[in-house]
Amino acid sequence: LLAQARGRPLYVAEEHVANGGLAMQMSYAMQRAGLACARLVHRHALGYPSGRYGSQGFHRAECGIDVDGIRGMLKAQA
């Protein structure tokens, strides 16, 4: 996966906060391996921005990591 990202955009969407998440670990591993992606686009959990709680679907939508949010991310970066 790291080698495939060489010179290309790397998109990471995760249900985890940014600190200590997959994107952080991937960027660290790439740096240690001397690999670089064209850009890193990271979408992650934001906690509960509205202060409201709900289903997992509600939480994903609120953080922009639901299907529509990920599609929008890909369109914006294209």
PDB file of N, CA and C in Angstrom:
ATOM      1  N   LEU A   1       0.832  -1.197   0.000  1.00  0.00           N
ATOM      2  CA  LEU A   1       0.000   0.000   0.000  1.00  0.00           C
ATOM      3  C   LEU A   1       0.869   1.250   0.000  1.00  0.00           C
ATOM      4  N   LEU A   2       1.909   1.264   0.807  1.00  0.00           N
ATOM      5  CA  LEU A   2       2.781   2.440   0.863  1.00  0.00           C
ATOM      6  C   LEU A   2       3.455   2.677  -0.481  1.00  0.00           C
ATOM      7  N   ALA A   3       3.944   1.624  -1.102  1.00  0.00           N
ATOM      8  CA  ALA A   3       4.619   1.766  -2.390  1.00  0.00           C
ATOM      9  C   ALA A   3       3.651   2.231  -3.471  1.00  0.00           C
ATOM     10  N   GLN A   4       2.398   1.794  -3.414  1.00  0.00           N
ATOM     11  CA  GLN A   4       1.412   2.199  -4.405  1.00  0.00           C
ATOM     12  C   GLN A   4       1.086   3.683  -4.299  1.00  0.00           C
ATOM     13  N   ALA A   5       1.265   4.264  -3.120  1.00  0.00           N
ATOM     14  CA  ALA A   5       0.947   5.679  -2.913  1.00  0.00           C
ATOM     15  C   ALA A   5       2.061   6.593  -3.417  1.00  0.00           C
ATOM     16  N   ARG A   6       3.197   6.059  -3.791  1.00  0.00           N
ATOM     17  CA  ARG A   6       4.335   6.877  -4.225  1.00  0.00           C
ATOM     18  C   ARG A   6       3.913   7.836  -5.345  1.00  0.00           C
ATOM     19  N   GLY A   7       4.006   9.120  -5.060  1.00  0.00           N
ATOM     20  CA  GLY A   7       3.711  10.142  -6.056  1.00  0.00           C
ATOM     21  C   GLY A   7       2.236  10.330  -6.372  1.00  0.00           C
ATOM     22  N   ARG A   8       1.378   9.624  -5.700  1.00  0.00           N
ATOM     23  CA  ARG A   8      -0.061   9.732  -5.944  1.00  0.00           C
ATOM     24  C   ARG A   8      -0.741  10.225  -4.667  1.00  0.00           C
ATOM     25  N   PRO A   9      -1.950  10.745  -4.776  1.00  0.00           N
ATOM     26  CA  PRO A   9      -2.664  11.163  -3.558  1.00  0.00           C
ATOM     27  C   PRO A   9      -3.000   9.943  -2.706  1.00  0.00           C
ATOM     28  N   LEU A  10      -2.984  10.125  -1.411  1.00  0.00           N
ATOM     29  CA  LEU A  10      -3.367   9.075  -0.476  1.00  0.00           C
ATOM     30  C   LEU A  10      -4.556   9.594   0.315  1.00  0.00           C
ATOM     31  N   TYR A  11      -5.674   8.870   0.246  1.00  0.00           N
ATOM     32  CA  TYR A  11      -6.898   9.248   0.939  1.00  0.00           C
ATOM     33  C   TYR A  11      -7.104   8.308   2.116  1.00  0.00           C
ATOM     34  N   VAL A  12      -7.353   8.872   3.286  1.00  0.00           N
ATOM     35  CA  VAL A  12      -7.621   8.073   4.476  1.00  0.00           C
ATOM     36  C   VAL A  12      -8.880   8.619   5.142  1.00  0.00           C
ATOM     37  N   ALA A  13      -9.863   7.751   5.327  1.00  0.00           N
ATOM     38  CA  ALA A  13     -11.078   8.093   6.072  1.00  0.00           C
ATOM     39  C   ALA A  13     -11.188   7.092   7.208  1.00  0.00           C
ATOM     40  N   GLU A  14     -11.326   7.588   8.413  1.00  0.00           N
ATOM     41  CA  GLU A  14     -11.333   6.684   9.556  1.00  0.00           C
ATOM     42  C   GLU A  14     -12.233   7.184  10.677  1.00  0.00           C
ATOM     43  N   GLU A  15     -12.773   6.247  11.415  1.00  0.00           N
ATOM     44  CA  GLU A  15     -13.600   6.567  12.583  1.00  0.00           C
ATOM     45  C   GLU A  15     -12.712   6.642  13.821  1.00  0.00           C
ATOM     46  N   HIS A  16     -11.735   7.465  13.740  1.00  0.00           N
ATOM     47  CA  HIS A  16     -10.787   7.648  14.837  1.00  0.00           C
ATOM     48  C   HIS A  16     -10.382   9.106  14.795  1.00  0.00           C
ATOM     49  N   VAL A  17      -9.999   9.662  15.914  1.00  0.00           N
ATOM     50  CA  VAL A  17      -9.492  11.033  15.905  1.00  0.00           C
ATOM     51  C   VAL A  17      -8.174  11.065  15.149  1.00  0.00           C
ATOM     52  N   ALA A  18      -7.758  12.232  14.718  1.00  0.00           N
ATOM     53  CA  ALA A  18      -6.551  12.354  13.892  1.00  0.00           C
ATOM     54  C   ALA A  18      -5.303  11.879  14.620  1.00  0.00           C
ATOM     55  N   ASN A  19      -5.167  12.269  15.881  1.00  0.00           N
ATOM     56  CA  ASN A  19      -3.968  11.940  16.637  1.00  0.00           C
ATOM     57  C   ASN A  19      -3.916  10.444  16.935  1.00  0.00           C
ATOM     58  N   GLY A  20      -2.895   9.770  16.436  1.00  0.00           N
ATOM     59  CA  GLY A  20      -2.730   8.349  16.679  1.00  0.00           C
ATOM     60  C   GLY A  20      -3.509   7.465  15.737  1.00  0.00           C
ATOM     61  N   GLY A  21      -4.166   8.047  14.759  1.00  0.00           N
ATOM     62  CA  GLY A  21      -4.979   7.287  13.823  1.00  0.00           C
ATOM     63  C   GLY A  21      -4.180   6.687  12.684  1.00  0.00           C
ATOM     64  N   LEU A  22      -4.898   6.071  11.765  1.00  0.00           N
ATOM     65  CA  LEU A  22      -4.283   5.393  10.631  1.00  0.00           C
ATOM     66  C   LEU A  22      -3.457   6.340   9.768  1.00  0.00           C
ATOM     67  N   ALA A  23      -3.989   7.520   9.456  1.00  0.00           N
ATOM     68  CA  ALA A  23      -3.257   8.461   8.597  1.00  0.00           C
ATOM     69  C   ALA A  23      -1.950   8.889   9.250  1.00  0.00           C
ATOM     70  N   MET A  24      -1.976   9.106  10.547  1.00  0.00           N
ATOM     71  CA  MET A  24      -0.758   9.487  11.251  1.00  0.00           C
ATOM     72  C   MET A  24       0.277   8.358  11.176  1.00  0.00           C
ATOM     73  N   GLN A  25      -0.169   7.144  11.389  1.00  0.00           N
ATOM     74  CA  GLN A  25       0.738   6.002  11.337  1.00  0.00           C
ATOM     75  C   GLN A  25       1.253   5.761   9.918  1.00  0.00           C
ATOM     76  N   MET A  26       0.373   5.917   8.913  1.00  0.00           N
ATOM     77  CA  MET A  26       0.786   5.739   7.514  1.00  0.00           C
ATOM     78  C   MET A  26       1.814   6.792   7.118  1.00  0.00           C
ATOM     79  N   SER A  27       1.590   8.043   7.472  1.00  0.00           N
ATOM     80  CA  SER A  27       2.537   9.087   7.087  1.00  0.00           C
ATOM     81  C   SER A  27       3.886   8.868   7.767  1.00  0.00           C
ATOM     82  N   TYR A  28       3.871   8.399   9.000  1.00  0.00           N
ATOM     83  CA  TYR A  28       5.115   8.095   9.704  1.00  0.00           C
ATOM     84  C   TYR A  28       5.848   6.936   9.025  1.00  0.00           C
ATOM     85  N   ALA A  29       5.126   5.878   8.687  1.00  0.00           N
ATOM     86  CA  ALA A  29       5.739   4.723   8.021  1.00  0.00           C
ATOM     87  C   ALA A  29       6.299   5.114   6.656  1.00  0.00           C
ATOM     88  N   MET A  30       5.584   5.957   5.926  1.00  0.00           N
ATOM     89  CA  MET A  30       6.068   6.401   4.615  1.00  0.00           C
ATOM     90  C   MET A  30       7.335   7.225   4.763  1.00  0.00           C
ATOM     91  N   GLN A  31       7.360   8.102   5.740  1.00  0.00           N
ATOM     92  CA  GLN A  31       8.545   8.929   5.957  1.00  0.00           C
ATOM     93  C   GLN A  31       9.739   8.056   6.296  1.00  0.00           C
ATOM     94  N   ARG A  32       9.545   7.068   7.147  1.00  0.00           N
ATOM     95  CA  ARG A  32      10.641   6.173   7.528  1.00  0.00           C
ATOM     96  C   ARG A  32      11.131   5.342   6.348  1.00  0.00           C
ATOM     97  N   ALA A  33      10.227   5.028   5.416  1.00  0.00           N
ATOM     98  CA  ALA A  33      10.592   4.234   4.237  1.00  0.00           C
ATOM     99  C   ALA A  33      11.103   5.106   3.090  1.00  0.00           C
ATOM    100  N   GLY A  34      11.105   6.422   3.279  1.00  0.00           N
ATOM    101  CA  GLY A  34      11.563   7.322   2.223  1.00  0.00           C
ATOM    102  C   GLY A  34      10.586   7.447   1.077  1.00  0.00           C
ATOM    103  N   LEU A  35       9.310   7.212   1.342  1.00  0.00           N
ATOM    104  CA  LEU A  35       8.271   7.311   0.316  1.00  0.00           C
ATOM    105  C   LEU A  35       7.491   8.609   0.506  1.00  0.00           C
ATOM    106  N   ALA A  36       6.971   9.118  -0.579  1.00  0.00           N
ATOM    107  CA  ALA A  36       6.166  10.331  -0.498  1.00  0.00           C
ATOM    108  C   ALA A  36       4.954  10.184  -1.406  1.00  0.00           C
ATOM    109  N   CYS A  37       3.812  10.593  -0.903  1.00  0.00           N
ATOM    110  CA  CYS A  37       2.615  10.637  -1.738  1.00  0.00           C
ATOM    111  C   CYS A  37       2.476  12.071  -2.253  1.00  0.00           C
ATOM    112  N   ALA A  38       1.690  12.251  -3.296  1.00  0.00           N
ATOM    113  CA  ALA A  38       1.501  13.590  -3.855  1.00  0.00           C
ATOM    114  C   ALA A  38       0.844  14.510  -2.829  1.00  0.00           C
ATOM    115  N   ARG A  39      -0.130  13.984  -2.097  1.00  0.00           N
ATOM    116  CA  ARG A  39      -0.762  14.709  -0.993  1.00  0.00           C
ATOM    117  C   ARG A  39      -1.508  13.701  -0.131  1.00  0.00           C
ATOM    118  N   LEU A  40      -1.657  14.034   1.103  1.00  0.00           N
ATOM    119  CA  LEU A  40      -2.404  13.206   2.043  1.00  0.00           C
ATOM    120  C   LEU A  40      -3.705  13.926   2.351  1.00  0.00           C
ATOM    121  N   VAL A  41      -4.814  13.266   2.073  1.00  0.00           N
ATOM    122  CA  VAL A  41      -6.136  13.819   2.361  1.00  0.00           C
ATOM    123  C   VAL A  41      -6.729  12.952   3.463  1.00  0.00           C
ATOM    124  N   HIS A  42      -6.994  13.563   4.607  1.00  0.00           N
ATOM    125  CA  HIS A  42      -7.394  12.813   5.784  1.00  0.00           C
ATOM    126  C   HIS A  42      -8.739  13.296   6.311  1.00  0.00           C
ATOM    127  N   ARG A  43      -9.670  12.377   6.437  1.00  0.00           N
ATOM    128  CA  ARG A  43     -10.947  12.658   7.073  1.00  0.00           C
ATOM    129  C   ARG A  43     -11.036  11.748   8.293  1.00  0.00           C
ATOM    130  N   HIS A  44     -11.390  12.328   9.417  1.00  0.00           N
ATOM    131  CA  HIS A  44     -11.387  11.569  10.664  1.00  0.00           C
ATOM    132  C   HIS A  44     -12.525  12.023  11.559  1.00  0.00           C
ATOM    133  N   ALA A  45     -12.727  11.289  12.629  1.00  0.00           N
ATOM    134  CA  ALA A  45     -13.763  11.636  13.594  1.00  0.00           C
ATOM    135  C   ALA A  45     -13.420  12.963  14.262  1.00  0.00           C
ATOM    136  N   LEU A  46     -14.430  13.754  14.499  1.00  0.00           N
ATOM    137  CA  LEU A  46     -14.249  15.088  15.084  1.00  0.00           C
ATOM    138  C   LEU A  46     -14.812  15.172  16.494  1.00  0.00           C
ATOM    139  N   GLY A  47     -15.041  14.027  17.098  1.00  0.00           N
ATOM    140  CA  GLY A  47     -15.727  14.034  18.380  1.00  0.00           C
ATOM    141  C   GLY A  47     -17.212  14.233  18.119  1.00  0.00           C
ATOM    142  N   TYR A  48     -17.843  15.090  18.847  1.00  0.00           N
ATOM    143  CA  TYR A  48     -19.255  15.394  18.647  1.00  0.00           C
ATOM    144  C   TYR A  48     -19.398  16.897  18.468  1.00  0.00           C
ATOM    145  N   PRO A  49     -19.130  17.399  17.243  1.00  0.00           N
ATOM    146  CA  PRO A  49     -19.093  18.843  17.012  1.00  0.00           C
ATOM    147  C   PRO A  49     -20.377  19.581  17.396  1.00  0.00           C
ATOM    148  N   SER A  50     -21.522  18.944  17.199  1.00  0.00           N
ATOM    149  CA  SER A  50     -22.785  19.612  17.521  1.00  0.00           C
ATOM    150  C   SER A  50     -23.155  19.445  18.995  1.00  0.00           C
ATOM    151  N   GLY A  51     -22.427  18.577  19.693  1.00  0.00           N
ATOM    152  CA  GLY A  51     -22.764  18.300  21.077  1.00  0.00           C
ATOM    153  C   GLY A  51     -23.916  17.319  21.222  1.00  0.00           C
ATOM    154  N   ARG A  52     -24.371  16.793  20.081  1.00  0.00           N
ATOM    155  CA  ARG A  52     -25.478  15.837  20.092  1.00  0.00           C
ATOM    156  C   ARG A  52     -24.939  14.432  19.871  1.00  0.00           C
ATOM    157  N   TYR A  53     -25.623  13.465  20.393  1.00  0.00           N
ATOM    158  CA  TYR A  53     -25.243  12.075  20.240  1.00  0.00           C
ATOM    159  C   TYR A  53     -26.303  11.363  19.429  1.00  0.00           C
ATOM    160  N   GLY A  54     -25.908  10.309  18.733  1.00  0.00           N
ATOM    161  CA  GLY A  54     -26.871   9.567  17.933  1.00  0.00           C
ATOM    162  C   GLY A  54     -26.262   8.275  17.438  1.00  0.00           C
ATOM    163  N   SER A  55     -26.827   7.761  16.377  1.00  0.00           N
ATOM    164  CA  SER A  55     -26.364   6.505  15.803  1.00  0.00           C
ATOM    165  C   SER A  55     -24.982   6.677  15.172  1.00  0.00           C
ATOM    166  N   GLN A  56     -24.382   5.569  14.811  1.00  0.00           N
ATOM    167  CA  GLN A  56     -23.093   5.621  14.140  1.00  0.00           C
ATOM    168  C   GLN A  56     -23.219   6.363  12.806  1.00  0.00           C
ATOM    169  N   GLY A  57     -24.336   6.159  12.109  1.00  0.00           N
ATOM    170  CA  GLY A  57     -24.576   6.872  10.856  1.00  0.00           C
ATOM    171  C   GLY A  57     -24.639   8.377  11.067  1.00  0.00           C
ATOM    172  N   PHE A  58     -25.314   8.805  12.135  1.00  0.00           N
ATOM    173  CA  PHE A  58     -25.383  10.231  12.473  1.00  0.00           C
ATOM    174  C   PHE A  58     -23.989  10.780  12.741  1.00  0.00           C
ATOM    175  N   HIS A  59     -23.214  10.047  13.513  1.00  0.00           N
ATOM    176  CA  HIS A  59     -21.860  10.477  13.868  1.00  0.00           C
ATOM    177  C   HIS A  59     -20.977  10.581  12.617  1.00  0.00           C
ATOM    178  N   ARG A  60     -21.050   9.597  11.734  1.00  0.00           N
ATOM    179  CA  ARG A  60     -20.260   9.638  10.496  1.00  0.00           C
ATOM    180  C   ARG A  60     -20.653  10.844   9.646  1.00  0.00           C
ATOM    181  N   ALA A  61     -21.943  11.070   9.493  1.00  0.00           N
ATOM    182  CA  ALA A  61     -22.407  12.201   8.682  1.00  0.00           C
ATOM    183  C   ALA A  61     -21.951  13.525   9.282  1.00  0.00           C
ATOM    184  N   GLU A  62     -22.044  13.645  10.596  1.00  0.00           N
ATOM    185  CA  GLU A  62     -21.648  14.872  11.275  1.00  0.00           C
ATOM    186  C   GLU A  62     -20.154  15.167  11.067  1.00  0.00           C
ATOM    187  N   CYS A  63     -19.353  14.116  10.970  1.00  0.00           N
ATOM    188  CA  CYS A  63     -17.901  14.271  10.804  1.00  0.00           C
ATOM    189  C   CYS A  63     -17.467  14.258   9.338  1.00  0.00           C
ATOM    190  N   GLY A  64     -18.411  14.042   8.411  1.00  0.00           N
ATOM    191  CA  GLY A  64     -18.059  14.016   6.992  1.00  0.00           C
ATOM    192  C   GLY A  64     -17.363  12.736   6.558  1.00  0.00           C
ATOM    193  N   ILE A  65     -17.564  11.669   7.332  1.00  0.00           N
ATOM    194  CA  ILE A  65     -16.932  10.400   6.968  1.00  0.00           C
ATOM    195  C   ILE A  65     -17.980   9.345   6.598  1.00  0.00           C
ATOM    196  N   ASP A  66     -19.148   9.808   6.226  1.00  0.00           N
ATOM    197  CA  ASP A  66     -20.167   8.914   5.685  1.00  0.00           C
ATOM    198  C   ASP A  66     -19.950   8.803   4.176  1.00  0.00           C
ATOM    199  N   VAL A  67     -20.764   8.045   3.495  1.00  0.00           N
ATOM    200  CA  VAL A  67     -20.597   7.842   2.054  1.00  0.00           C
ATOM    201  C   VAL A  67     -20.619   9.169   1.302  1.00  0.00           C
ATOM    202  N   ASP A  68     -21.570  10.034   1.601  1.00  0.00           N
ATOM    203  CA  ASP A  68     -21.656  11.319   0.901  1.00  0.00           C
ATOM    204  C   ASP A  68     -20.434  12.196   1.189  1.00  0.00           C
ATOM    205  N   GLY A  69     -19.967  12.191   2.424  1.00  0.00           N
ATOM    206  CA  GLY A  69     -18.783  12.975   2.786  1.00  0.00           C
ATOM    207  C   GLY A  69     -17.530  12.491   2.061  1.00  0.00           C
ATOM    208  N   ILE A  70     -17.381  11.183   1.956  1.00  0.00           N
ATOM    209  CA  ILE A  70     -16.206  10.633   1.266  1.00  0.00           C
ATOM    210  C   ILE A  70     -16.296  10.909  -0.227  1.00  0.00           C
ATOM    211  N   ARG A  71     -17.488  10.786  -0.794  1.00  0.00           N
ATOM    212  CA  ARG A  71     -17.643  11.128  -2.230  1.00  0.00           C
ATOM    213  C   ARG A  71     -17.292  12.593  -2.467  1.00  0.00           C
ATOM    214  N   GLY A  72     -17.739  13.460  -1.589  1.00  0.00           N
ATOM    215  CA  GLY A  72     -17.426  14.883  -1.713  1.00  0.00           C
ATOM    216  C   GLY A  72     -15.938  15.141  -1.602  1.00  0.00           C
ATOM    217  N   MET A  73     -15.274  14.438  -0.710  1.00  0.00           N
ATOM    218  CA  MET A  73     -13.835  14.569  -0.539  1.00  0.00           C
ATOM    219  C   MET A  73     -13.123  14.193  -1.828  1.00  0.00           C
ATOM    220  N   LEU A  74     -13.532  13.090  -2.433  1.00  0.00           N
ATOM    221  CA  LEU A  74     -12.880  12.636  -3.656  1.00  0.00           C
ATOM    222  C   LEU A  74     -13.135  13.596  -4.825  1.00  0.00           C
ATOM    223  N   LYS A  75     -14.351  14.122  -4.927  1.00  0.00           N
ATOM    224  CA  LYS A  75     -14.680  15.074  -5.987  1.00  0.00           C
ATOM    225  C   LYS A  75     -13.881  16.356  -5.825  1.00  0.00           C
ATOM    226  N   ALA A  76     -13.760  16.840  -4.591  1.00  0.00           N
ATOM    227  CA  ALA A  76     -13.052  18.097  -4.318  1.00  0.00           C
ATOM    228  C   ALA A  76     -11.572  17.982  -4.644  1.00  0.00           C
ATOM    229  N   GLN A  77     -11.020  16.800  -4.500  1.00  0.00           N
ATOM    230  CA  GLN A  77      -9.583  16.610  -4.704  1.00  0.00           C
ATOM    231  C   GLN A  77      -9.242  16.236  -6.140  1.00  0.00           C
ATOM    232  N   ALA A  78     -10.252  15.896  -6.940  1.00  0.00           N
ATOM    233  CA  ALA A  78     -10.002  15.439  -8.321  1.00  0.00           C
ATOM    234  C   ALA A  78      -9.522  16.551  -9.214  1.00  0.00           C
TER     235      ALA A  78
END
